[in-house]
Amino acid sequence: MVLHSRRSLMSGAMLWAVSTGFGLSPQTARAADSSVVPPPVPVLTRQHDIIAVNSVSIEQPLVALTFDDGPHPVHTPRLLDILKERGVIATFYLIGRSVRAFPDVARRIAAEGHEIGNHTWSHPELWGLGDYDVLREIDRTNEVIWRTVGLLPVTMRPPYGAITRYQSRMLHDTRLLPTVMWSVDPSDYRRPGPDVVASRIITKARSGAIVLAHDIHGPTVDAMPATIDGLRERGFSFASMSSLLGWGKWGKVQMAALDEPEWPDQDD
């Protein structure tokens, strides 16, 4: 299985997540007391043997809406309003430096029940980096998310899908993070317009699909009401990445292996 393009075939992973409530950002902690050393960031400990995923083989009519490159100070809150109004849970792959810049938006994402994944610190093409720099991108992002929302990402998505098979294996072996790609790409970064974005997602979706979109683009957010309504008309419900993979809701402390996937019966 080769992992050299945006649409390479991958498969998923088990997880263990830690939750302790909201935390202070490192900047806030230092400002409050420069002598205070922030507590260490927890690490994922749940062993698994699957490296990555771009869709999930299930019969249930479930799809995962995933949004990259946020949080955005204007478009992400608009999207959260739409998701809340329609009762939809999504997964947000956040850039670490944007979490640092807009912590309140990141906190709202988590507080409203959405999942947060790791989308690196500065959005580089990972396949051009060595192991040290890849891990630094991941670790800095995990830290700022942990200290901002009090939860750890349990999956990561490489910017542009630019990652090698070796790098995905390395992230699994060293950080227990699976790589999440996608099976539905409306190419919203090309700004084709809300109607086109919605139509592409609705027509291409299949059970177990992972939909790629970007909440930094206003037209993409504009497309979401029609997208959600159209998918529901086709009989689909919505799940977070963790739920789509059968892991249960992101943020729950999972101390034991899940013997069988726990598929949600309705929108998660």
Coordinates of C-alpha atoms in Angstrom, one line a residue:
M1 CA 0.0 0.0 0.0
V2 CA 1.6 3.3 -1.2
L3 CA 0.9 6.6 0.6
H4 CA 2.2 9.1 -1.9
S5 CA -0.9 11.1 -3.0
R6 CA -4.0 12.8 -1.7
R7 CA -6.2 9.9 -2.6
S8 CA -4.0 7.0 -1.5
L9 CA -5.8 4.0 0.2
M10 CA -5.4 3.7 3.9
S11 CA -7.1 2.0 6.9
G12 CA -7.9 3.0 10.5
A13 CA -6.9 2.6 14.2
M14 CA -7.9 2.1 17.9
L15 CA -7.3 4.9 20.4
W16 CA -7.1 6.0 24.0
A17 CA -7.9 9.7 24.8
V18 CA -7.5 11.7 27.9
S19 CA -9.9 14.4 29.2
T20 CA -9.5 16.7 32.1
G21 CA -11.5 19.8 31.1
F22 CA -10.3 23.1 29.8
G23 CA -6.7 24.3 30.3
L24 CA -4.7 27.4 30.0
S25 CA -2.6 28.1 26.9
P26 CA 1.2 28.2 27.6
Q27 CA 1.2 32.0 27.0
T28 CA -1.6 32.5 29.6
A29 CA 0.2 30.3 32.1
R30 CA 3.5 32.2 31.7
A31 CA 1.8 35.6 31.9
A32 CA 0.1 34.6 35.1
D33 CA 3.3 33.4 36.7
S34 CA 6.6 33.1 34.8
S35 CA 7.9 30.7 37.5
V36 CA 5.2 28.1 36.9
V37 CA 6.3 25.2 34.7
P38 CA 3.3 23.8 32.8
P39 CA 2.5 20.2 33.5
P40 CA 3.6 17.7 30.9
V41 CA 1.3 16.9 28.0
P42 CA -0.2 13.4 28.3
V43 CA 0.6 10.9 25.6
L44 CA -1.6 8.3 23.8
T45 CA -1.0 4.9 25.2
R46 CA -3.6 2.7 23.5
Q47 CA -1.7 0.2 21.2
H48 CA -3.1 -0.4 17.7
D49 CA -1.8 -2.0 14.5
I50 CA -3.5 0.1 11.8
I51 CA -1.6 2.9 10.2
A52 CA -4.1 5.2 8.3
V53 CA -7.5 5.5 6.8
N54 CA -9.3 7.2 3.9
S55 CA -12.7 5.6 4.3
V56 CA -14.3 3.0 6.5
S57 CA -15.9 -0.2 5.3
I58 CA -19.3 -0.2 6.9
E59 CA -22.9 -0.9 5.8
Q60 CA -24.4 1.8 8.0
P61 CA -25.2 5.0 6.1
L62 CA -22.7 7.1 8.0
V63 CA -20.3 9.8 6.8
A64 CA -17.7 12.0 8.5
L65 CA -17.6 15.7 7.7
T66 CA -14.0 16.9 8.3
F67 CA -12.8 20.4 8.1
D68 CA -9.1 21.4 7.6
D69 CA -7.0 24.5 8.3
G70 CA -8.9 26.2 11.1
P71 CA -9.8 27.6 13.4
H72 CA -10.8 30.7 11.5
P73 CA -12.0 33.7 13.5
V74 CA -15.0 34.3 11.3
H75 CA -15.8 31.3 9.1
T76 CA -15.4 28.6 11.8
P77 CA -18.0 30.2 14.2
R78 CA -20.4 30.5 11.2
L79 CA -19.9 26.8 10.5
L80 CA -20.4 25.9 14.1
D81 CA -23.7 27.8 14.1
I82 CA -24.8 25.8 11.1
L83 CA -23.8 22.5 12.6
K84 CA -25.5 23.3 15.9
E85 CA -28.7 24.3 14.1
R86 CA -28.8 21.0 12.2
G87 CA -27.6 18.8 15.0
V88 CA -24.5 17.6 13.2
I89 CA -21.1 16.6 14.8
A90 CA -18.0 17.1 12.7
T91 CA -14.2 16.7 13.0
F92 CA -11.9 19.7 12.8
Y93 CA -8.3 19.2 11.8
L94 CA -6.7 22.3 13.4
I95 CA -3.4 24.0 12.7
G96 CA -1.5 24.5 15.9
R97 CA -0.5 28.1 15.3
S98 CA -4.1 29.0 14.5
V99 CA -5.3 27.4 17.8
R100 CA -2.8 29.6 19.5
A101 CA -4.1 32.6 17.7
F102 CA -7.8 31.9 18.2
P103 CA -8.1 29.7 21.3
D104 CA -11.7 30.7 22.0
V105 CA -12.8 29.3 18.7
A106 CA -11.0 26.0 19.4
R107 CA -12.6 25.8 22.8
R108 CA -16.0 26.3 21.3
I109 CA -15.4 23.5 18.8
A110 CA -14.7 21.1 21.7
A111 CA -17.4 22.5 24.0
E112 CA -20.0 21.8 21.3
G113 CA -19.1 18.2 21.0
H114 CA -17.0 18.2 17.9
E115 CA -13.8 16.3 17.5
I116 CA -10.4 17.9 17.0
G117 CA -7.6 16.3 15.1
N118 CA -3.9 17.3 14.5
H119 CA -3.2 19.2 11.3
T120 CA 0.4 20.1 12.2
W121 CA 1.7 23.4 13.6
S122 CA 2.5 25.4 10.4
H123 CA 0.9 23.4 7.5
P124 CA 4.1 22.2 5.7
E125 CA 4.4 19.4 3.2
L126 CA 5.5 16.7 5.6
W127 CA 7.1 14.5 2.9
G128 CA 9.9 17.1 2.5
L129 CA 10.8 16.9 6.3
G130 CA 12.9 14.6 8.4
D131 CA 11.6 12.7 11.4
Y132 CA 12.6 15.4 13.9
D133 CA 10.8 18.2 12.1
V134 CA 7.7 16.0 11.5
L135 CA 7.4 15.1 15.2
R136 CA 8.0 18.7 16.2
E137 CA 5.1 19.8 14.0
I138 CA 2.8 17.1 15.6
D139 CA 4.0 17.5 19.2
R140 CA 3.7 21.3 19.2
T141 CA 0.1 21.0 17.9
N142 CA -0.8 18.3 20.4
E143 CA 0.5 20.5 23.2
V144 CA -1.4 23.7 22.2
I145 CA -4.6 21.7 21.7
W146 CA -4.2 20.0 25.1
R147 CA -3.5 23.2 26.9
T148 CA -6.3 25.0 25.2
V149 CA -9.2 22.6 25.3
G150 CA -8.0 19.9 27.7
L151 CA -8.2 17.1 25.2
L152 CA -5.7 15.3 22.9
P153 CA -6.1 14.6 19.2
V154 CA -6.2 10.9 18.5
T155 CA -5.8 11.2 14.7
M156 CA -3.8 13.4 12.4
R157 CA -4.2 14.7 8.8
P158 CA -1.2 15.7 6.8
P159 CA -1.5 19.0 5.0
Y160 CA -2.2 18.5 1.3
G161 CA -2.2 14.8 1.9
A162 CA 1.6 15.1 1.5
I163 CA 3.0 12.2 3.5
T164 CA 4.9 9.1 2.8
R165 CA 4.1 5.6 3.9
Y166 CA 7.2 5.6 6.0
Q167 CA 6.1 8.8 7.8
S168 CA 2.7 7.4 8.6
R169 CA 4.3 4.3 10.0
M170 CA 6.7 6.4 12.0
L171 CA 3.8 8.5 13.5
H172 CA 2.0 5.4 14.4
D173 CA 5.1 3.8 16.0
T174 CA 6.2 6.8 17.9
R175 CA 3.0 8.7 18.7
L176 CA 0.2 6.1 18.1
L177 CA -1.5 8.5 15.7
P178 CA -3.2 7.2 12.6
T179 CA -3.2 9.2 9.5
V180 CA -6.6 10.2 8.3
M181 CA -7.0 11.1 4.6
W182 CA -10.4 11.3 2.7
S183 CA -12.6 9.6 0.1
V184 CA -14.6 12.7 -1.0
D185 CA -12.8 15.8 -2.1
P186 CA -15.0 18.6 -3.6
S187 CA -11.9 20.7 -4.4
D188 CA -13.3 23.5 -2.4
Y189 CA -9.9 25.1 -2.2
R190 CA -10.4 26.0 -5.9
R191 CA -13.4 28.1 -4.9
P192 CA -15.9 26.5 -7.4
G193 CA -18.9 28.0 -5.5
P194 CA -21.2 26.8 -2.8
D195 CA -23.6 24.9 -5.2
V196 CA -20.8 23.0 -6.8
V197 CA -19.2 22.1 -3.4
A198 CA -22.5 20.8 -2.1
S199 CA -23.3 18.9 -5.3
R200 CA -19.9 17.2 -5.4
I201 CA -20.1 16.0 -1.8
I202 CA -23.7 14.8 -2.0
T203 CA -23.2 12.8 -5.2
K204 CA -19.8 11.3 -4.2
A205 CA -20.7 10.2 -0.6
R206 CA -20.9 6.6 0.2
S207 CA -21.3 4.7 3.5
G208 CA -18.1 5.2 5.5
A209 CA -17.0 8.1 3.5
I210 CA -14.6 10.8 4.9
V211 CA -15.5 14.1 3.4
L212 CA -12.7 16.7 3.1
A213 CA -13.6 20.4 3.3
H214 CA -12.0 23.6 4.6
D215 CA -13.6 26.0 7.1
I216 CA -11.2 28.8 6.2
H217 CA -13.2 29.4 3.0
G218 CA -16.4 31.3 3.2
P219 CA -18.1 29.7 0.2
T220 CA -17.4 26.2 1.7
V221 CA -19.3 27.3 4.9
D222 CA -22.1 28.7 2.7
A223 CA -22.3 25.2 1.0
M224 CA -22.9 23.3 4.3
P225 CA -26.6 23.8 4.8
A226 CA -27.4 22.4 1.4
T227 CA -24.7 19.7 1.8
I228 CA -26.1 18.5 5.1
D229 CA -29.7 18.6 3.9
G230 CA -28.8 16.8 0.7
L231 CA -26.9 14.0 2.4
R232 CA -29.8 13.5 4.8
E233 CA -32.2 13.3 1.9
R234 CA -30.0 10.4 0.6
G235 CA -30.4 8.7 4.0
F236 CA -27.0 9.5 5.5
S237 CA -26.3 10.4 9.1
F238 CA -23.1 12.1 10.5
A239 CA -20.4 10.8 12.8
S240 CA -17.1 12.1 14.2
M241 CA -14.0 10.4 13.0
S242 CA -13.7 8.4 16.2
S243 CA -17.3 7.3 16.0
L244 CA -17.0 6.4 12.3
L245 CA -14.1 4.2 13.2
G246 CA -16.1 2.5 15.9
W247 CA -14.2 4.0 18.8
G248 CA -17.0 5.8 20.5
K249 CA -17.1 9.6 21.1
W250 CA -13.8 11.4 21.1
G251 CA -12.8 12.7 24.5
K252 CA -14.1 9.7 26.5
V253 CA -11.4 8.0 28.5
Q254 CA -11.1 4.5 27.0
M255 CA -9.1 2.3 29.3
A256 CA -9.8 -1.0 27.6
A257 CA -9.9 -2.2 24.0
L258 CA -13.2 -2.0 22.2
D259 CA -13.9 -5.6 21.3
E260 CA -16.5 -4.7 18.7
P261 CA -17.1 -1.4 16.9
E262 CA -19.8 0.8 18.5
W263 CA -21.6 2.2 15.5
P264 CA -23.9 5.1 16.3
D265 CA -27.5 4.6 15.4
Q266 CA -28.0 8.2 14.5
D267 CA -26.1 11.5 14.0
D268 CA -23.3 11.5 16.6

